[in-house]
Short mmCIF file of C-alpha atoms in Angstrom, two decimals:
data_model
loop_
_atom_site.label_atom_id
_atom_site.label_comp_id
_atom_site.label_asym_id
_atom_site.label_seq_id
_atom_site.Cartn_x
_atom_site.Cartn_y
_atom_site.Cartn_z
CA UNK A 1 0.00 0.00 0.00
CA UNK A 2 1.04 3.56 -0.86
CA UNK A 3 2.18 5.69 2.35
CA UNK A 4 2.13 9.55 3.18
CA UNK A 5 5.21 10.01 4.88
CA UNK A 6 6.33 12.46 7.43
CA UNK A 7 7.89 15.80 6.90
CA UNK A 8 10.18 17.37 8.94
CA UNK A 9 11.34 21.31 8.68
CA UNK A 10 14.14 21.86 10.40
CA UNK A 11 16.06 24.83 10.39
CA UNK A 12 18.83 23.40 8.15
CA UNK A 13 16.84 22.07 5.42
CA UNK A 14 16.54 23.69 1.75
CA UNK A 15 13.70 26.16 1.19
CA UNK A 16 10.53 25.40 -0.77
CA UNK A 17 11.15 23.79 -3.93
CA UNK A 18 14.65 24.36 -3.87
CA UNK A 19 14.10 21.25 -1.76
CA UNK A 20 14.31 17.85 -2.77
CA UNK A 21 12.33 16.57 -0.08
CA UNK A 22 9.79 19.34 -0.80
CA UNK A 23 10.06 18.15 -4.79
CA UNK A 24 9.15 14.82 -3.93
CA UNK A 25 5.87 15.47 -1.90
CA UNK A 26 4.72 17.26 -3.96
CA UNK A 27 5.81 14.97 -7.04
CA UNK A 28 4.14 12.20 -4.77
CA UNK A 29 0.77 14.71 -3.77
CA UNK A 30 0.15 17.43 -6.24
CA UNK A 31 -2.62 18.71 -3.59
CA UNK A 32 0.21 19.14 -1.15
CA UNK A 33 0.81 23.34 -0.59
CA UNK A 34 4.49 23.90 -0.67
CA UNK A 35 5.94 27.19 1.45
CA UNK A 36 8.48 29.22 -0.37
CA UNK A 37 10.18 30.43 2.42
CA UNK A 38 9.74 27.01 4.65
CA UNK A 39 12.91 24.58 5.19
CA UNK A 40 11.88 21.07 4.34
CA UNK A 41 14.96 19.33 5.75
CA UNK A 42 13.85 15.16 6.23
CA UNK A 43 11.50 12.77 4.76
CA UNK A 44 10.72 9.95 7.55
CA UNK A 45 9.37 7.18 5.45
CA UNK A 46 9.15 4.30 8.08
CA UNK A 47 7.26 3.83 11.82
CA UNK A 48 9.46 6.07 14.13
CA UNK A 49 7.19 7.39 16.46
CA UNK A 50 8.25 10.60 15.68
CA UNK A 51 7.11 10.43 12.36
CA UNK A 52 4.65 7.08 11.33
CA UNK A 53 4.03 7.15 7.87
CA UNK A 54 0.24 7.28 7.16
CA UNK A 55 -1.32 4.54 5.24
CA UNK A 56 -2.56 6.01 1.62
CA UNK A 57 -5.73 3.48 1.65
CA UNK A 58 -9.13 4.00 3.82
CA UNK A 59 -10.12 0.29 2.56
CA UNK A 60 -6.90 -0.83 5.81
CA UNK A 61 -8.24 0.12 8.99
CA UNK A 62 -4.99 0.77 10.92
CA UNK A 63 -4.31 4.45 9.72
CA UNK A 64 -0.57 4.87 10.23
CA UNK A 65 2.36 1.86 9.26
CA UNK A 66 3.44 1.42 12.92
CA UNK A 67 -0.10 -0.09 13.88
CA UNK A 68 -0.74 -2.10 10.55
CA UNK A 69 3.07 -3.80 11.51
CA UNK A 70 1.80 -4.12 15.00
CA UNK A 71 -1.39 -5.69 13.60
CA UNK A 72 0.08 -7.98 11.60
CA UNK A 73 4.03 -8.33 12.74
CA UNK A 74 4.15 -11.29 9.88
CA UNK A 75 4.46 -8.86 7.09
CA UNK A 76 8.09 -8.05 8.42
CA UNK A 77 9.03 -11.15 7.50
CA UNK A 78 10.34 -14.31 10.57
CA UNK A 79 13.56 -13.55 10.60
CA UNK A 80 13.38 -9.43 10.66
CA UNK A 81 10.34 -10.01 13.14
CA UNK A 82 12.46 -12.43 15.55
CA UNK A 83 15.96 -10.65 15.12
CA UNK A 84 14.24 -6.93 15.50
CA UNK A 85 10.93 -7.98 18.21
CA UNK A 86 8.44 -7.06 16.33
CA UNK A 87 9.37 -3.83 14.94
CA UNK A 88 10.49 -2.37 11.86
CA UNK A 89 14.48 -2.46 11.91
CA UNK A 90 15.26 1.06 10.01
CA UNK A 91 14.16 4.35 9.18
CA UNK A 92 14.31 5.35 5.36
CA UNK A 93 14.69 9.36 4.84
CA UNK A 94 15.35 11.79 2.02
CA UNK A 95 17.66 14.75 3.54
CA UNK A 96 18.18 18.12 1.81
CA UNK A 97 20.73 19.57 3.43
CA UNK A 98 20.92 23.81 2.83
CA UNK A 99 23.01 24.79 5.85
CA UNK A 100 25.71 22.54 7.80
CA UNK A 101 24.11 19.73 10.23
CA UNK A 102 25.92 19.28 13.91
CA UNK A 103 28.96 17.40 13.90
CA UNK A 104 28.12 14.33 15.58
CA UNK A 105 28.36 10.74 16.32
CA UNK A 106 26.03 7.68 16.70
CA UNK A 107 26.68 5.09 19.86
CA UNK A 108 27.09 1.34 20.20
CA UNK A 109 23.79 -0.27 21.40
CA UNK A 110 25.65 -0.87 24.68
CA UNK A 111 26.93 2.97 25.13
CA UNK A 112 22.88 3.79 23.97
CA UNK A 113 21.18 1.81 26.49
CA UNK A 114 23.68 3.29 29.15
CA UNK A 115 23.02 6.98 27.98
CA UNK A 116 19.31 6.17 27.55
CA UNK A 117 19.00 5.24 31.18
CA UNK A 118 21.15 8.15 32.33
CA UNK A 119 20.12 10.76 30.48
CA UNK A 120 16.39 9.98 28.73
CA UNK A 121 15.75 13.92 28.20
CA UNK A 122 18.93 14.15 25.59
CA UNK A 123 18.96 10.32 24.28
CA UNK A 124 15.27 9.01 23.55
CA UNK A 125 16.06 5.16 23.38
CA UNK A 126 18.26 2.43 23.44
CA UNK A 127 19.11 1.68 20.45
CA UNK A 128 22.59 1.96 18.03
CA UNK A 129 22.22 4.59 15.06
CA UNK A 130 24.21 2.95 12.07
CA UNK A 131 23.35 5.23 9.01
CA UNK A 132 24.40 5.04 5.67
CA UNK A 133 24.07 8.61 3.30
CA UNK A 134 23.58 7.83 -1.01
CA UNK A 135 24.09 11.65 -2.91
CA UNK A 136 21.26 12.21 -4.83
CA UNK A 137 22.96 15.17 -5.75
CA UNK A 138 26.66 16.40 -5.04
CA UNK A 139 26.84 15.68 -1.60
CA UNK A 140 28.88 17.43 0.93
CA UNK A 141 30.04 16.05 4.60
CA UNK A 142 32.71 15.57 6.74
CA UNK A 143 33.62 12.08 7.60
CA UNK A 144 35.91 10.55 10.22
CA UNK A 145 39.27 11.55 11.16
CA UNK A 146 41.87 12.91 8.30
CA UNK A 147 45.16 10.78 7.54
CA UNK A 148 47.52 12.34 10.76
CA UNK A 149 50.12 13.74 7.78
CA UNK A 150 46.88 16.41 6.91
CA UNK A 151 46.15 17.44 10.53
CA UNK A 152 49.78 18.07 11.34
CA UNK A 153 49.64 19.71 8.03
CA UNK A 154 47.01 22.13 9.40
CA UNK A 155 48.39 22.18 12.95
CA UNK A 156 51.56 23.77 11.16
CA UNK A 157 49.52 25.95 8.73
CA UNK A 158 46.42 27.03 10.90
CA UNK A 159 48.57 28.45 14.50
CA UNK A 160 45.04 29.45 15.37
CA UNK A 161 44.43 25.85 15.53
CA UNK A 162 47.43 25.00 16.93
CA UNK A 163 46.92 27.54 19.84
CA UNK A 164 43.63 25.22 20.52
CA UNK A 165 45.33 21.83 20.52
CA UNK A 166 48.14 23.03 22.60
CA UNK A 167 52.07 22.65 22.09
CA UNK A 168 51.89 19.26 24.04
CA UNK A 169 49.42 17.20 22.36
CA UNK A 170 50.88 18.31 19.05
CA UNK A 171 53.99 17.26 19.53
CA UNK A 172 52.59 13.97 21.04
CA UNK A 173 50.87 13.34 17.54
CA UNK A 174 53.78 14.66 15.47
CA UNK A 175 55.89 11.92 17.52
CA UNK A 176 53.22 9.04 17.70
CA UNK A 177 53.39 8.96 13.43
CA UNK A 178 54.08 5.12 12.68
CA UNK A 179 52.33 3.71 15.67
CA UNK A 180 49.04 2.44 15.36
CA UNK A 181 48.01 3.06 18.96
CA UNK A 182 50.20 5.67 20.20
CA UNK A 183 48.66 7.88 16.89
CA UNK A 184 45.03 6.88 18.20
CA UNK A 185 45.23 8.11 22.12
CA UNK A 186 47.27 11.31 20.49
CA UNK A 187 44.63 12.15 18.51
CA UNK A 188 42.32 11.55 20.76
CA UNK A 189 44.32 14.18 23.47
CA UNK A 190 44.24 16.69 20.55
CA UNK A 191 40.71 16.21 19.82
CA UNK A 192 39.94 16.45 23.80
CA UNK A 193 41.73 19.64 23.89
CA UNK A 194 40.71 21.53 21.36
CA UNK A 195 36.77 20.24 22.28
CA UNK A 196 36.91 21.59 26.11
CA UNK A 197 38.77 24.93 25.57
CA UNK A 198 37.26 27.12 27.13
CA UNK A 199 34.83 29.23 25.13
CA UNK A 200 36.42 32.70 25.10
CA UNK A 201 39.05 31.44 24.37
CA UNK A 202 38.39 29.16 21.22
CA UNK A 203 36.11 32.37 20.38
CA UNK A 204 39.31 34.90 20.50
CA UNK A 205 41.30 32.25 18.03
CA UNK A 206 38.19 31.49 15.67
CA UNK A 207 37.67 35.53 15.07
CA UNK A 208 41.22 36.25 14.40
CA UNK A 209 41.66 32.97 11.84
CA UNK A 210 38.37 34.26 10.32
CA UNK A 211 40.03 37.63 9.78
CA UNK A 212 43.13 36.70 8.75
CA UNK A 213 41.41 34.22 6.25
CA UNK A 214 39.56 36.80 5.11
CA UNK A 215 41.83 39.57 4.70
CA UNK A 216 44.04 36.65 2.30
CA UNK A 217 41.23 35.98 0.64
CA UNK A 218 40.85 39.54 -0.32
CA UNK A 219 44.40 39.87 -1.31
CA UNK A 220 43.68 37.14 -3.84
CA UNK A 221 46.33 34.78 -1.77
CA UNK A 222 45.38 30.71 -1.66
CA UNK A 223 44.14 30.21 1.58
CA UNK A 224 43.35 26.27 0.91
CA UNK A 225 46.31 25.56 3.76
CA UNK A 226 43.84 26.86 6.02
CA UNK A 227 40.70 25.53 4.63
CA UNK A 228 39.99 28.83 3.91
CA UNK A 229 37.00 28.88 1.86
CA UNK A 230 34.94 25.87 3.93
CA UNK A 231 35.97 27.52 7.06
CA UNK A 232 34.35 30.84 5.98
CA UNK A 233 31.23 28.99 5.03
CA UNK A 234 30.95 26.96 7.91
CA UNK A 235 31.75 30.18 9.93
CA UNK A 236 29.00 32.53 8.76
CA UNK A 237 26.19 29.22 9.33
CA UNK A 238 27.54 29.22 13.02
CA UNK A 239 29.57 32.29 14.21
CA UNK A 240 31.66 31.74 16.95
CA UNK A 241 31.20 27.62 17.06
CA UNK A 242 33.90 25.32 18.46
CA UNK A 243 32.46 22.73 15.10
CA UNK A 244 34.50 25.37 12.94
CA UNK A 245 37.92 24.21 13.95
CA UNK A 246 36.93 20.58 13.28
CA UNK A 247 37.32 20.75 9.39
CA UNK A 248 41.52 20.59 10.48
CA UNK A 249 40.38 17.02 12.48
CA UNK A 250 37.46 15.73 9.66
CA UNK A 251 37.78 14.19 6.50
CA UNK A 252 36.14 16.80 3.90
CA UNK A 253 33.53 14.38 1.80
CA UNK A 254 32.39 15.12 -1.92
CA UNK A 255 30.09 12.34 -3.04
CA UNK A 256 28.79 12.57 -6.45
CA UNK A 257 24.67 11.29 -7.39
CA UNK A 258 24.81 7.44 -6.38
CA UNK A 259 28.22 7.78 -4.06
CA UNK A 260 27.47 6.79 -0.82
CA UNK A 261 28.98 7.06 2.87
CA UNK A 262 28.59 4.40 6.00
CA UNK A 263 28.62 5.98 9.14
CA UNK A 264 29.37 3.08 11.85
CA UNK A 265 29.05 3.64 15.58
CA UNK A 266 31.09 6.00 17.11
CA UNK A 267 32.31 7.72 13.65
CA UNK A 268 32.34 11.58 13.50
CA UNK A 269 30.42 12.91 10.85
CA UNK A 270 28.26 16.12 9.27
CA UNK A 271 26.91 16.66 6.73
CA UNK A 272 27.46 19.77 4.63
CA UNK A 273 25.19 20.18 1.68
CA UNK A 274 23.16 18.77 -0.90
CA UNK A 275 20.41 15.81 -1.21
CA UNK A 276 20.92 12.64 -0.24
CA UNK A 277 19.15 9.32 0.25
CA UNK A 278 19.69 8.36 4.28
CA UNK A 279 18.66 4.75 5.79
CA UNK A 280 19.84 3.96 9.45
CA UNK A 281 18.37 1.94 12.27
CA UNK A 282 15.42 2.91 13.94
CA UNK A 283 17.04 5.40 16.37
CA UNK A 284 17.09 8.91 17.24
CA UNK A 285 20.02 9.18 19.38
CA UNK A 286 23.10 11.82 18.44
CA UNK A 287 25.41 12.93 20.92
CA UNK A 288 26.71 16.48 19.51
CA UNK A 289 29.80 17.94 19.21
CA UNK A 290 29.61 21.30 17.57
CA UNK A 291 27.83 23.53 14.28
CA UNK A 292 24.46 23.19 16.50
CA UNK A 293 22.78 25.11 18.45
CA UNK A 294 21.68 21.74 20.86
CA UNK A 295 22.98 20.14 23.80
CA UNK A 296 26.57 19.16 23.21
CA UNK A 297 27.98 16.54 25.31
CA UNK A 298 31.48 16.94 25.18
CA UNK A 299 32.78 14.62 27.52
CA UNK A 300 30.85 11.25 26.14
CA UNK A 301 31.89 12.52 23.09
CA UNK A 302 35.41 12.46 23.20
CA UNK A 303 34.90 9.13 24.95
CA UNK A 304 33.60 7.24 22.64
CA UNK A 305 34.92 8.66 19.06
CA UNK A 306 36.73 6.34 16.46
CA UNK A 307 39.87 7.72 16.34
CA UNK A 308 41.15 5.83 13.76
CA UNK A 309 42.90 8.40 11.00
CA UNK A 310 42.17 7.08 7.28
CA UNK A 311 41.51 8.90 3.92
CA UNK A 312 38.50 10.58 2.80
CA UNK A 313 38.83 8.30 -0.27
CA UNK A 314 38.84 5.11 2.22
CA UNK A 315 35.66 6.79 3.82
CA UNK A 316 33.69 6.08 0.29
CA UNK A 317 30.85 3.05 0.38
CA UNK A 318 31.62 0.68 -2.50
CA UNK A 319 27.89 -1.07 -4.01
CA UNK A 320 27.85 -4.31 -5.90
CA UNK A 321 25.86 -4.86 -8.45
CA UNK A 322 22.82 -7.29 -7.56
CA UNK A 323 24.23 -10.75 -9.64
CA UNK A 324 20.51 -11.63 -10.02
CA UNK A 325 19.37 -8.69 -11.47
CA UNK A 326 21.32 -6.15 -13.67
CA UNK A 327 19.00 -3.06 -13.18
CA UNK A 328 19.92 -3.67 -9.15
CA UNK A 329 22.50 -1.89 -7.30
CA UNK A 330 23.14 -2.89 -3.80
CA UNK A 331 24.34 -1.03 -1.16
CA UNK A 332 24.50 -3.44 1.47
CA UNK A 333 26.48 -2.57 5.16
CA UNK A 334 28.15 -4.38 8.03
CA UNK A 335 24.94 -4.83 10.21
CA UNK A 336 21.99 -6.50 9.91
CA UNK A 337 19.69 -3.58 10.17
CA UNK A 338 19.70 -2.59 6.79
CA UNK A 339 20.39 -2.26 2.90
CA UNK A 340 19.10 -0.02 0.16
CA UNK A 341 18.92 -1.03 -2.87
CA UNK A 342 18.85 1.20 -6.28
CA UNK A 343 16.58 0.24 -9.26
CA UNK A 344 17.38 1.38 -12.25
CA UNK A 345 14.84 0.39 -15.18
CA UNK A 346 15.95 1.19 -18.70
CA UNK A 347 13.91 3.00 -21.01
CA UNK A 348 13.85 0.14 -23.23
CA UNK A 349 12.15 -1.99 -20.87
CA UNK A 350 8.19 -1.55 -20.11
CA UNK A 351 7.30 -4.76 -17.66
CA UNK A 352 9.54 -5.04 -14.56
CA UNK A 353 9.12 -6.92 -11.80
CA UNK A 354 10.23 -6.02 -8.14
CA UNK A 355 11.98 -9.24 -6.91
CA UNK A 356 10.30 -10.54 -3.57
CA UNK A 357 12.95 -10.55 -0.68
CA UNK A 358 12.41 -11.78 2.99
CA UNK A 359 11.92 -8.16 4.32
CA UNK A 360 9.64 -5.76 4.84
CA UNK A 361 10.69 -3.12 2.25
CA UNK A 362 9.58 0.16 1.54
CA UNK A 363 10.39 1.52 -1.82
CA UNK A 364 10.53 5.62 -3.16
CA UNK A 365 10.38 6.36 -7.20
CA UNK A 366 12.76 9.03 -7.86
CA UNK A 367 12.30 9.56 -11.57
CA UNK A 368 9.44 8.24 -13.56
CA UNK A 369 6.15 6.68 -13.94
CA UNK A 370 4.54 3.29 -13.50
CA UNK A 371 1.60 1.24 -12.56
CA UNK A 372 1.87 -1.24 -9.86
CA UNK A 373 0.06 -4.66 -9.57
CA UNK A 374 0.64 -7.03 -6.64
CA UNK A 375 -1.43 -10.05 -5.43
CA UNK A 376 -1.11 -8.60 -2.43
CA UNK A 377 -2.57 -5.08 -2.95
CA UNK A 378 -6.05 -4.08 -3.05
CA UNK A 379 -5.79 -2.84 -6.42
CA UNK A 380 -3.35 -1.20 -8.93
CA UNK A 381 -1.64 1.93 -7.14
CA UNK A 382 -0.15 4.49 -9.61
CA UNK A 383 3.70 5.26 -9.30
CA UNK A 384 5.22 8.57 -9.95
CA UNK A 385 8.08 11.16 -9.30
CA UNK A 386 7.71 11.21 -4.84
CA UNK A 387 5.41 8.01 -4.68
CA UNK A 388 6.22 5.77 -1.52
CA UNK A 389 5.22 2.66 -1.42
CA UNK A 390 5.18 -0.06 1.95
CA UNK A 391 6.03 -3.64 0.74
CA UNK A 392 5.09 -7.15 2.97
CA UNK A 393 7.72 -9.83 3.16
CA UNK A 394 7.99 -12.28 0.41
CA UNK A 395 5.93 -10.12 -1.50
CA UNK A 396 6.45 -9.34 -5.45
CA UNK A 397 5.11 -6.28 -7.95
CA UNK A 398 4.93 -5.54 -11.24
CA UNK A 399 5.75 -2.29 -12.65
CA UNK A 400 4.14 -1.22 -16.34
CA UNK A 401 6.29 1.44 -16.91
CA UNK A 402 4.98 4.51 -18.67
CA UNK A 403 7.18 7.42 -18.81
CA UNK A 404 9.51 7.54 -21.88
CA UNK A 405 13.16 7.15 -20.27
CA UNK A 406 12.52 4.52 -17.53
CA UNK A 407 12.65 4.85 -13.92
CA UNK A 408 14.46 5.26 -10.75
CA UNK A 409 13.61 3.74 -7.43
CA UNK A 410 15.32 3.24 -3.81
CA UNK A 411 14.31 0.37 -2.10
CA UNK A 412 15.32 -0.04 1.89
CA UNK A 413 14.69 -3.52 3.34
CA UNK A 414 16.92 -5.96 6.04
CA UNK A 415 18.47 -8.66 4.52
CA UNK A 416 19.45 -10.92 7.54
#
């Protein structure tokens, strides 16, 4: 059955149509008003009880996708249903990203149920938050930490940043350089550092590096040493934020349409700009670490960060290409909570059939137009540009195709 899914407008999000998420809907309902000066940041297509899709059919009596799965937990599929009790393992969104989200990280499932119990007001469950980002368009983020050779390279470059870090726990990185484990708890001192300075301080040092920046800039000097021009960017989204100094720490991410980052547990992250296609674990927990204007946590923060250095290259999500079907690309991570898979049906073909899989799946057309038959739908449902559809276990479709040049869909299911 065809789902209304939840919108959500947070300050960060792209305005109006300028939005894909805002595209979509109304792609998906052409009755839908659109506000031109509204963010329209996430799409929540799942049962999150922050935002339950609605069921698109008054012939089902449960109105919203949480109670028809509760109704009938089958649909999930036995495995999904005993591995994930009952309950639909991930949240699929569509994220338009206009100004920079926090910089933040995701716990373990043991670190969430410990924060969960401790703190309930800043961590609303118990659950891990693997998430996985595919660029619908150029995508821009900042992903785990840099190879130690670039953030020496900064520390040397940047003194501003240097001044944060400290003399100490520079030199301690510039000497760990070779070992594995020295190079991790030195980067993890330097990280610790620069995070708790104290906040006129880190204020003073951003202001002048933003003026000196600036003042190069205008003399038409490179200022890419100091990662000048993302630094100024950042910098005018959140004056005077500690998250400014972290581009020198981050890997700087530029994912072209179908590229796709995996964001484990305990990886720092943010996400810059552009659209992307976002499936993680049903989960709302983030513990913060800068570029917000939320509770930041400093001090589980630093705990708990990967601080394994690796290239931005290295940081890149490799799919395969589904062996059984060519128009499938999978994009399939290291847990059990998820994959998304990316159809891709040629314009030459008109009939296509949506393999069954032993998963609930929800599935989102991108590009193009279709009608759907199933023998387990109530009757043919019309696929378009936005349209989202909710698919039982073990269940198949057919798609007649009817736009010229094919079609594009995303399909998020658990493949344990």
């Amino acid at each position: 059955f065809p789902l209304t899914c939840a919108v959500q407008n947070y300050a960060w999000g792209k305005i109006g149509l300028d939005s894909e998420v805002a595209k979509l809907v109304v792609g998906g309902d052409p009755l839908v008003v659109i506000e031109v000066d509204k963010p329209y940041a996430e799409l929540w297509m799942g049962a999150h009880p922050k935002g339950d899709a609605q069921i698109k059919d008054n012939r089902i009596a449960q109105t919203t996708l949480g109670q028809w799965i509760a109704h009938y937990p089958a649909c999930l599929g036995s495995k999904v249903k005993d591995a994930f009790q009952g309950q639909l393992p991930f949240l699929f969104k569509v994220l338009s990203v206009n100004t920079a989200l926090s910089i933040q990280a995701h716990p373990n499932k043991e670190l969430a149920a410990t924060l969960h119990a401790k703190f309930p007001e800043h961590y609303p469950d118990n659950n891990h938050k693997p998430e996985m980002a595919i660029a619908l368009t150029r995508f821009q983020g900042l992903c785990g930490f840099r190879p130690v050779e670039e953030i020496l390279g900064f520390l040397q470059a940047v003194p501003e940043f240097h001044a944060l870090v400290g003399r100490d726990a520079a030199e301690e990185l510039r000497s760990s350089v070779g070992d594995e484990v020295r190079t991790s708890q030195a980067l993890k001192k330097c990280f610790s550092k620069m995070m708790s300075c104290e906040k006129k301080v880190f204020v003073d040092e951003l202001n002048e590096l933003v003026k000196r920046v600036t003042q190069e800039g205008a003399a038409g000097k490179d200022t890419s040493s100091s990662n000048g021009d993302l630094l100024l960017r950042l910098h005018s989204q959140y004056p005077g934020d500690i998250g400014c100094f972290s581009i020198y720490f981050l890997n700087y991410m530029v994912l072209e349409p179908g590229q796709a980052m995996f964001l484990g547990a305990n990886e720092p992250h943010a996400y810059i700009y552009g659209d992307c296609i976002e499936c993680m674990a049903c989960s709302d927990n983030t513990v913060r670490a800068g570029l917000t204007r939320k509770y930041i946590d400093v001090n589980t923060l630093c705990e708990m960060l990967n601080y394994k250095p690796a290239s931005a290259s290295s940081k890149t999500f490799l799919c395969v290409q589904d062996p059984a079907d060519p128009c499938v690309t999978l994009y399939d991570p290291p847990v059990p909570d998820f994959t998304v898979m990316k159809i891709q049906v040629p314009a030459s073909v008109k009939e296509y059939s949506v393999a069954s899989v032993d998963s609930a799946s929800i599935l989102l057309v991108i590009e193009g137009d279709a009608t759907a038959t199933s023998a387990a739908a109530f009757s043919d449902v019309t696929m378009r540009r936005g349209s989202v559809l909710f698919v039982s276990a073990n269940e198949s479709i057919s798609l007649h195709v009817t736009s010229q040049s094919g079609m594009t869909l995303f399909r998020a299911c658990s493949l344990l």
